[in-house]
Coordinates of C-alpha atoms and ligand atoms in Angstrom, one line a residue:
M14 CA -22.3 -5.3 -28.4
N15 CA -22.7 -5.2 -24.6
I16 CA -19.2 -5.8 -23.2
Q17 CA -18.6 -6.5 -19.6
M18 CA -15.5 -7.2 -17.5
C19 CA -17.2 -10.3 -16.3
D20 CA -20.4 -11.7 -17.9
L21 CA -22.2 -13.5 -15.1
K22 CA -25.6 -13.3 -16.8
G23 CA -24.5 -15.0 -20.0
Q24 CA -22.9 -17.7 -18.0
Y25 CA -26.0 -18.3 -15.9
L26 CA -28.4 -18.5 -18.9
K27 CA -26.5 -21.5 -20.2
I28 CA -27.0 -23.5 -17.0
K29 CA -30.2 -21.8 -15.8
E30 CA -32.3 -25.0 -15.5
E31 CA -29.7 -26.8 -13.5
I32 CA -29.0 -23.9 -11.2
N33 CA -32.7 -23.1 -10.6
T34 CA -33.4 -26.7 -9.7
A35 CA -30.5 -26.8 -7.3
I36 CA -31.6 -23.7 -5.6
Q37 CA -35.3 -24.8 -5.5
D38 CA -34.2 -28.2 -3.9
V39 CA -32.5 -26.3 -1.1
I40 CA -35.5 -24.1 -0.5
D41 CA -37.8 -27.2 -0.5
S42 CA -35.6 -28.8 2.1
T43 CA -35.3 -25.6 4.2
A44 CA -31.9 -26.8 5.3
F45 CA -30.4 -23.4 4.6
I46 CA -27.5 -23.9 7.0
K47 CA -25.5 -27.2 7.0
G48 CA -27.7 -28.8 4.4
K49 CA -26.3 -32.0 2.7
E50 CA -25.1 -30.0 -0.3
V51 CA -22.4 -28.4 1.8
D52 CA -20.7 -31.7 2.6
Q53 CA -21.3 -32.9 -0.9
F54 CA -19.6 -29.9 -2.4
Q55 CA -16.7 -30.1 0.0
D56 CA -16.1 -33.7 -0.9
E57 CA -16.4 -33.0 -4.6
L58 CA -14.0 -30.1 -4.5
A59 CA -11.6 -32.1 -2.4
S60 CA -11.6 -34.8 -5.0
Y61 CA -11.2 -32.3 -7.9
L62 CA -8.2 -30.7 -6.1
G63 CA -6.7 -33.9 -4.9
V64 CA -6.6 -32.7 -1.3
K65 CA -7.8 -34.5 1.8
H66 CA -9.9 -31.8 3.4
V67 CA -12.0 -28.9 2.0
I68 CA -13.8 -26.8 4.6
G69 CA -16.3 -24.2 3.4
C70 CA -16.6 -20.8 5.0
A71 CA -18.3 -17.5 4.4
N72 CA -15.8 -15.8 2.1
G73 CA -12.2 -15.7 1.0
T74 CA -11.1 -13.1 3.6
D75 CA -12.5 -15.3 6.4
A76 CA -10.7 -18.3 4.9
L77 CA -7.4 -16.4 5.2
Q78 CA -8.2 -15.3 8.8
I79 CA -9.3 -18.8 9.9
A80 CA -6.1 -20.2 8.4
L81 CA -3.9 -17.8 10.4
M82 CA -6.0 -18.6 13.6
A83 CA -5.6 -22.3 13.0
L84 CA -1.8 -22.1 13.0
D85 CA -0.1 -21.3 16.3
L86 CA 0.7 -17.7 15.5
K87 CA 0.8 -15.0 18.1
P88 CA 0.5 -11.2 18.1
G89 CA 3.8 -9.7 17.0
D90 CA 4.7 -12.6 14.7
E91 CA 5.7 -11.5 11.2
V92 CA 3.8 -12.8 8.2
I93 CA 5.1 -12.2 4.7
T94 CA 2.8 -11.3 1.8
P95 CA 3.3 -9.8 -1.6
D96 CA 2.9 -6.0 -1.9
F97 CA 0.9 -6.3 -5.1
T98 CA -2.4 -8.0 -4.2
F99 CA -5.9 -7.4 -2.9
I100 CA -6.0 -5.9 0.6
A101 CA -7.6 -9.0 2.1
T102 CA -4.3 -10.9 2.1
V103 CA -2.7 -8.5 4.6
E104 CA -5.8 -7.2 6.3
V105 CA -6.3 -10.4 8.2
V106 CA -2.7 -10.5 9.4
A107 CA -3.0 -7.0 10.9
L108 CA -6.5 -7.8 12.3
L109 CA -5.0 -10.6 14.3
G110 CA -2.3 -8.4 15.7
M111 CA 0.5 -9.9 13.6
T112 CA 2.9 -7.7 11.6
P113 CA 2.5 -7.8 7.8
I114 CA 5.8 -7.8 6.0
L115 CA 5.4 -6.8 2.4
V116 CA 7.7 -8.1 -0.3
D117 CA 8.0 -6.8 -3.9
V118 CA 6.9 -8.9 -6.8
D119 CA 8.3 -10.3 -10.0
P120 CA 8.0 -7.8 -12.9
S121 CA 7.0 -10.4 -15.4
N122 CA 4.5 -12.7 -13.6
F123 CA 3.5 -10.4 -10.7
T124 CA 3.9 -13.0 -8.0
I125 CA 6.1 -12.7 -4.9
D126 CA 9.9 -12.2 -5.6
I127 CA 11.7 -15.2 -4.2
Q128 CA 15.0 -13.5 -3.6
K129 CA 13.4 -10.5 -1.8
L130 CA 11.2 -13.0 0.1
E131 CA 14.3 -14.7 1.6
E132 CA 15.8 -11.3 2.4
A133 CA 12.7 -10.3 4.4
I134 CA 12.8 -13.2 6.8
T135 CA 13.7 -12.4 10.4
P136 CA 13.6 -14.5 13.6
K137 CA 10.1 -13.2 14.1
T138 CA 8.8 -14.5 10.7
K139 CA 6.3 -17.4 11.1
A140 CA 4.4 -17.6 7.8
I141 CA 4.3 -16.7 4.2
I142 CA 1.1 -16.0 2.2
P143 CA 1.9 -16.3 -1.5
V144 CA -0.8 -15.1 -3.8
H145 CA -1.5 -16.9 -7.1
L146 CA -2.3 -13.6 -8.8
F147 CA -4.6 -13.2 -11.8
G148 CA -4.8 -17.0 -12.4
Q149 CA -1.3 -18.4 -12.2
C150 CA 0.8 -19.8 -9.4
A151 CA 3.6 -18.2 -7.5
N152 CA 6.8 -20.3 -7.6
M153 CA 5.8 -22.8 -5.0
D154 CA 8.8 -25.1 -5.3
E155 CA 11.0 -22.2 -4.3
I156 CA 8.6 -20.9 -1.7
M157 CA 8.4 -24.4 0.0
R158 CA 12.2 -24.6 -0.1
V159 CA 12.5 -21.3 1.7
A160 CA 9.7 -22.2 4.1
K161 CA 11.3 -25.5 5.0
K162 CA 14.7 -23.9 5.5
H163 CA 13.3 -21.3 7.9
N164 CA 10.6 -23.5 9.4
L165 CA 7.7 -21.3 8.2
Y166 CA 4.0 -22.0 7.5
V167 CA 2.7 -21.4 4.0
I168 CA -0.9 -20.3 3.3
E169 CA -1.6 -20.2 -0.4
D170 CA -4.1 -17.4 -1.3
T171 CA -5.8 -19.2 -4.2
A172 CA -8.8 -16.8 -4.6
Q173 CA -7.8 -16.0 -8.1
A174 CA -6.5 -19.3 -9.3
L175 CA -8.9 -22.1 -8.4
G176 CA -8.2 -25.0 -10.8
A177 CA -4.8 -23.8 -11.9
D178 CA -2.1 -26.5 -12.2
Y179 CA 1.3 -26.3 -10.7
Y180 CA 4.1 -28.3 -12.3
H181 CA 6.7 -29.4 -9.7
A182 CA 10.4 -29.6 -10.8
D183 CA 10.2 -33.4 -10.1
G184 CA 7.5 -33.9 -12.7
R185 CA 4.4 -34.1 -10.3
T186 CA 1.5 -31.8 -10.9
S187 CA -0.6 -30.3 -8.1
K188 CA -3.7 -28.1 -8.1
A189 CA -3.0 -24.5 -6.8
G190 CA -3.8 -24.3 -3.1
T191 CA -2.9 -27.8 -2.2
I192 CA 0.9 -27.5 -1.8
G193 CA 1.4 -25.3 1.3
T194 CA 0.2 -25.9 4.9
I195 CA -3.2 -24.5 4.1
G196 CA -4.8 -23.2 0.9
T197 CA -7.6 -20.7 0.8
T198 CA -10.0 -19.6 -1.8
S199 CA -13.0 -17.3 -2.5
F200 CA -16.2 -18.0 -4.4
F201 CA -17.0 -14.3 -4.9
P202 CA -19.2 -14.2 -8.0
S203 CA -16.5 -13.0 -10.4
K204 CA -13.9 -15.5 -9.4
N205 CA -13.1 -18.5 -11.7
L206 CA -15.5 -20.6 -9.5
G207 CA -18.0 -18.1 -8.3
C208 CA -21.2 -18.6 -6.4
Y209 CA -24.3 -16.3 -6.3
G210 CA -23.3 -14.4 -3.2
D211 CA -20.3 -14.8 -0.8
G212 CA -18.5 -18.0 -0.1
G213 CA -15.0 -19.3 0.6
A214 CA -13.1 -22.4 1.5
L215 CA -9.8 -23.8 3.1
F216 CA -7.9 -26.8 1.9
T217 CA -5.4 -29.0 3.8
N218 CA -4.0 -32.5 3.8
D219 CA -3.4 -32.3 7.6
D220 CA -6.2 -34.1 9.6
A221 CA -5.5 -32.3 12.9
L222 CA -5.4 -28.9 11.1
A223 CA -8.6 -29.6 9.3
A224 CA -10.3 -30.4 12.6
E225 CA -9.0 -27.1 14.1
I226 CA -10.2 -25.2 11.1
R227 CA -13.7 -26.7 11.3
S228 CA -13.8 -25.9 14.9
I229 CA -12.6 -22.3 14.5
A230 CA -15.2 -21.6 11.8
N231 CA -17.9 -22.9 14.1
H232 CA -17.4 -20.8 17.3
G233 CA -14.4 -22.7 18.4
M234 CA -16.4 -25.8 19.2
K235 CA -15.9 -29.5 18.4
V236 CA -18.7 -30.8 20.7
R237 CA -21.9 -28.8 20.7
Y238 CA -21.8 -25.9 23.2
H239 CA -18.3 -26.9 24.4
H240 CA -16.1 -24.0 23.3
D241 CA -12.4 -24.9 23.3
R242 CA -11.2 -21.6 22.0
I243 CA -12.4 -18.3 20.6
G244 CA -13.6 -18.9 17.1
V245 CA -15.8 -17.2 14.5
N246 CA -19.0 -17.8 12.8
S247 CA -18.1 -18.4 9.1
R248 CA -20.2 -20.8 7.0
L249 CA -20.7 -21.6 3.4
D250 CA -24.5 -21.6 3.2
T251 CA -26.5 -24.5 1.5
I252 CA -27.8 -22.5 -1.4
Q253 CA -24.3 -21.3 -2.3
A254 CA -23.0 -24.9 -2.0
A255 CA -25.7 -26.2 -4.2
I256 CA -24.9 -23.6 -6.9
L257 CA -21.2 -24.4 -6.6
R258 CA -21.9 -28.1 -7.0
V259 CA -23.4 -27.3 -10.4
K260 CA -20.7 -24.9 -11.4
L261 CA -17.7 -27.1 -10.3
K262 CA -18.6 -29.6 -13.1
Y263 CA -17.9 -26.7 -15.6
L264 CA -14.8 -25.3 -13.9
D265 CA -12.4 -26.9 -16.3
S266 CA -14.4 -25.8 -19.4
Y267 CA -14.7 -22.3 -17.9
N268 CA -11.0 -22.0 -17.3
E269 CA -10.4 -23.4 -20.8
A270 CA -12.7 -20.6 -22.3
R271 CA -10.6 -18.0 -20.4
I272 CA -7.3 -19.5 -21.7
E273 CA -8.7 -19.4 -25.3
A274 CA -9.8 -15.8 -25.0
A275 CA -6.3 -14.9 -23.5
N276 CA -4.5 -16.7 -26.4
A277 CA -6.7 -14.8 -28.9
Y278 CA -5.9 -11.5 -27.2
D279 CA -2.2 -12.4 -27.3
C280 CA -2.2 -13.0 -31.1
L281 CA -4.0 -9.7 -31.8
F282 CA -1.5 -7.7 -29.7
N283 CA 1.4 -9.5 -31.3
S284 CA 2.6 -6.5 -33.3
C285 CA 1.6 -3.7 -30.8
P286 CA 4.8 -2.4 -29.2
S287 CA 2.9 -0.4 -26.6
V288 CA 1.5 -3.4 -24.7
V289 CA 3.2 -6.3 -23.0
T290 CA 0.9 -9.3 -22.9
P291 CA 0.7 -11.6 -19.8
A292 CA 3.8 -13.7 -19.2
R293 CA 3.2 -17.5 -18.7
V294 CA 5.3 -19.1 -16.0
K295 CA 7.1 -22.3 -16.7
W296 CA 5.9 -23.9 -13.4
G297 CA 2.2 -23.9 -14.1
N298 CA -0.6 -23.0 -16.4
H299 CA -2.4 -19.6 -16.4
I300 CA -6.2 -19.7 -16.0
F301 CA -6.7 -16.0 -16.4
H302 CA -8.8 -14.7 -13.6
Q303 CA -7.6 -11.4 -15.2
Y304 CA -6.0 -10.7 -18.5
T305 CA -3.6 -7.9 -17.5
L306 CA -1.5 -5.9 -19.9
K307 CA 1.5 -3.8 -19.0
L308 CA 1.4 -0.5 -21.0
V309 CA 4.7 0.9 -22.4
N310 CA 4.7 4.6 -23.1
A311 CA 0.9 4.8 -23.3
D312 CA -1.3 7.1 -21.3
R313 CA -3.4 4.7 -19.3
D314 CA -6.1 7.2 -18.1
K315 CA -6.6 8.5 -21.7
L316 CA -6.7 4.9 -23.0
Q317 CA -9.3 3.8 -20.4
K318 CA -11.4 6.9 -21.3
K319 CA -11.3 6.2 -25.0
L320 CA -12.2 2.6 -24.5
A321 CA -15.1 3.5 -22.2
E322 CA -16.4 5.7 -25.0
Q323 CA -16.5 2.7 -27.2
G324 CA -18.3 0.6 -24.6
I325 CA -15.3 -1.3 -23.4
P326 CA -14.8 -1.5 -19.6
T327 CA -11.3 -1.9 -18.2
M328 CA -10.0 -2.1 -14.7
V329 CA -6.7 -1.4 -12.9
Y330 CA -5.8 -4.2 -10.5
Y331 CA -4.2 -2.7 -8.4
P332 CA -3.8 1.1 -8.6
I333 CA -2.1 1.5 -5.2
P334 CA 0.3 -1.1 -3.9
L335 CA -0.3 -2.1 -0.3
H336 CA 2.8 -0.3 1.1
K337 CA 1.3 3.0 0.0
Q338 CA -2.2 2.4 1.5
K339 CA -3.3 4.7 4.3
A340 CA -4.3 1.6 6.4
F341 CA -0.8 0.3 6.2
E342 CA 0.7 3.4 7.9
P343 CA 1.1 1.7 11.3
Y344 CA 3.2 -1.0 9.7
R345 CA 5.5 1.3 7.7
E346 CA 8.2 1.2 10.2
S347 CA 8.4 -2.6 10.2
N348 CA 8.8 -2.4 6.4
L349 CA 11.4 0.3 6.2
G350 CA 14.3 -0.2 3.9
R351 CA 12.6 -2.6 1.5
S352 CA 12.2 -1.6 -2.1
F353 CA 8.9 -1.9 -3.9
K354 CA 10.0 -0.6 -7.2
V355 CA 8.3 -3.3 -9.2
S356 CA 4.9 -3.0 -7.5
D357 CA 5.1 0.8 -7.9
M358 CA 5.8 0.3 -11.6
L359 CA 3.0 -2.2 -12.0
A360 CA 0.5 0.0 -10.2
S361 CA 1.1 2.8 -12.7
S362 CA 1.2 0.6 -15.9
V363 CA -1.1 -2.4 -15.7
L364 CA -4.5 -2.6 -17.3
S365 CA -7.0 -5.5 -17.2
L366 CA -9.2 -6.1 -20.1
P367 CA -12.6 -7.9 -20.1
M368 CA -12.1 -11.5 -19.2
H369 CA -14.8 -14.1 -18.7
T370 CA -16.2 -17.4 -19.9
E371 CA -18.6 -15.9 -22.5
L372 CA -16.1 -13.9 -24.7
T373 CA -16.5 -14.6 -28.4
D374 CA -13.7 -14.2 -31.0
E375 CA -15.6 -11.2 -32.3
I376 CA -15.7 -9.4 -29.0
V377 CA -12.0 -10.1 -28.3
K378 CA -11.1 -8.8 -31.8
F379 CA -13.2 -5.7 -31.2
I380 CA -11.5 -5.0 -27.8
A381 CA -8.0 -5.7 -29.0
N382 CA -8.3 -3.6 -32.1
S383 CA -9.9 -0.7 -30.1
V384 CA -7.0 -0.9 -27.7
I385 CA -4.4 -0.8 -30.5
Q386 CA -6.2 2.0 -32.4
S387 CA -6.8 4.1 -29.2
I388 CA -3.1 4.0 -28.3
K389 CA -2.2 5.2 -31.8
D390 CA -4.7 8.1 -31.9
Ligands
PLP426 C1 -11.1 -11.9 -3.8 C2 -9.9 -12.1 -3.1 C3 -9.8 -12.3 -1.7 C4 -11.0 -12.2 -0.8 O1 -12.1 -12.9 -1.1 P1 -13.6 -12.5 -0.6 O2 -14.4 -13.7 -0.9 O3 -14.0 -11.3 -1.4 O4 -13.4 -12.2 0.9 C5 -8.6 -12.6 -1.1 N1 -7.5 -12.6 -1.8 C6 -7.4 -12.3 -3.1 C7 -6.1 -12.4 -3.9 C8 -8.6 -12.1 -3.8 O5 -8.6 -11.8 -5.1

């Protein structure tokens, strides 16, 4: 058994002909930048998500940066993000001269803690960036309520949850990333919808904002060589768009395969008191970008080592919460007095198991049994 955290090769082999043809078509056209596949993919993703505008860009980090640039935010403005996420979420805030304000997360679903979010709001707060971590949504009804009350923008970091559903209290369902002011995502190869290189996108229902985003991603220009503002160069290239067009058709079945593997893991861990399996929120489904356990009274380092010896890779997402990162030192003062006890606890106790679209019952059983046995030994 060759077990991987994410099996991109196995997934590719099943759609090889379609992918190869799509790539060859782009090469034959030589329209490597702004080829027709880019617009086609943007339209198809917009229709899948039920959102008015999808704008491709170079990666998920750029998507977050462009989103902040498109809103009228200024240096010194405070932007709230969860403490337990990938660095990209706060990096862009700092890069633009704004002040990142970190907030602790919920101990069961790992997304931003709503009560602590409200407590962190000051007159300088301008935006919230909730992260739909590991494949399920933050509590968007509550986040939108808080945002409305305090007149804040909401940028949904949907890099880990593309295709997840959000169930509103009033019975409507929305796709993750389409509820806030702007949604952003990443097509990094291992994400639920991954391309074969780097890629990202922004979503919005606001026509004026979409025009602004398009312009910023294209050197701040709307009319060629007329630059209205300082922008960036951030494009989704045609080959990546062509690959994504093929893979978008399979996104629901890919997410379904992840959910099935997760449910199988859950059953196998049923009677193991040393692991807490991933909680499912009531306001949405979980599409398992990661399958992340919380370990109880188990030595994580030892467990990882034992599993590695049996050919089972595992990862710790994330071993150091953002408030403890060296790069965050300049912002420590702005974040004094806030407790991060949950993210500290998670950083020392979470463990992500292999999760991808090609997991078989046999592999899942082998991994789960090895985890259970290794904890006992
Ligand atoms: C992957 C990821 C990003 C960044 O995406 P890139 O395409 O790698 O720049 C941002 N936020 C979160 C939560 C991510 O997981």
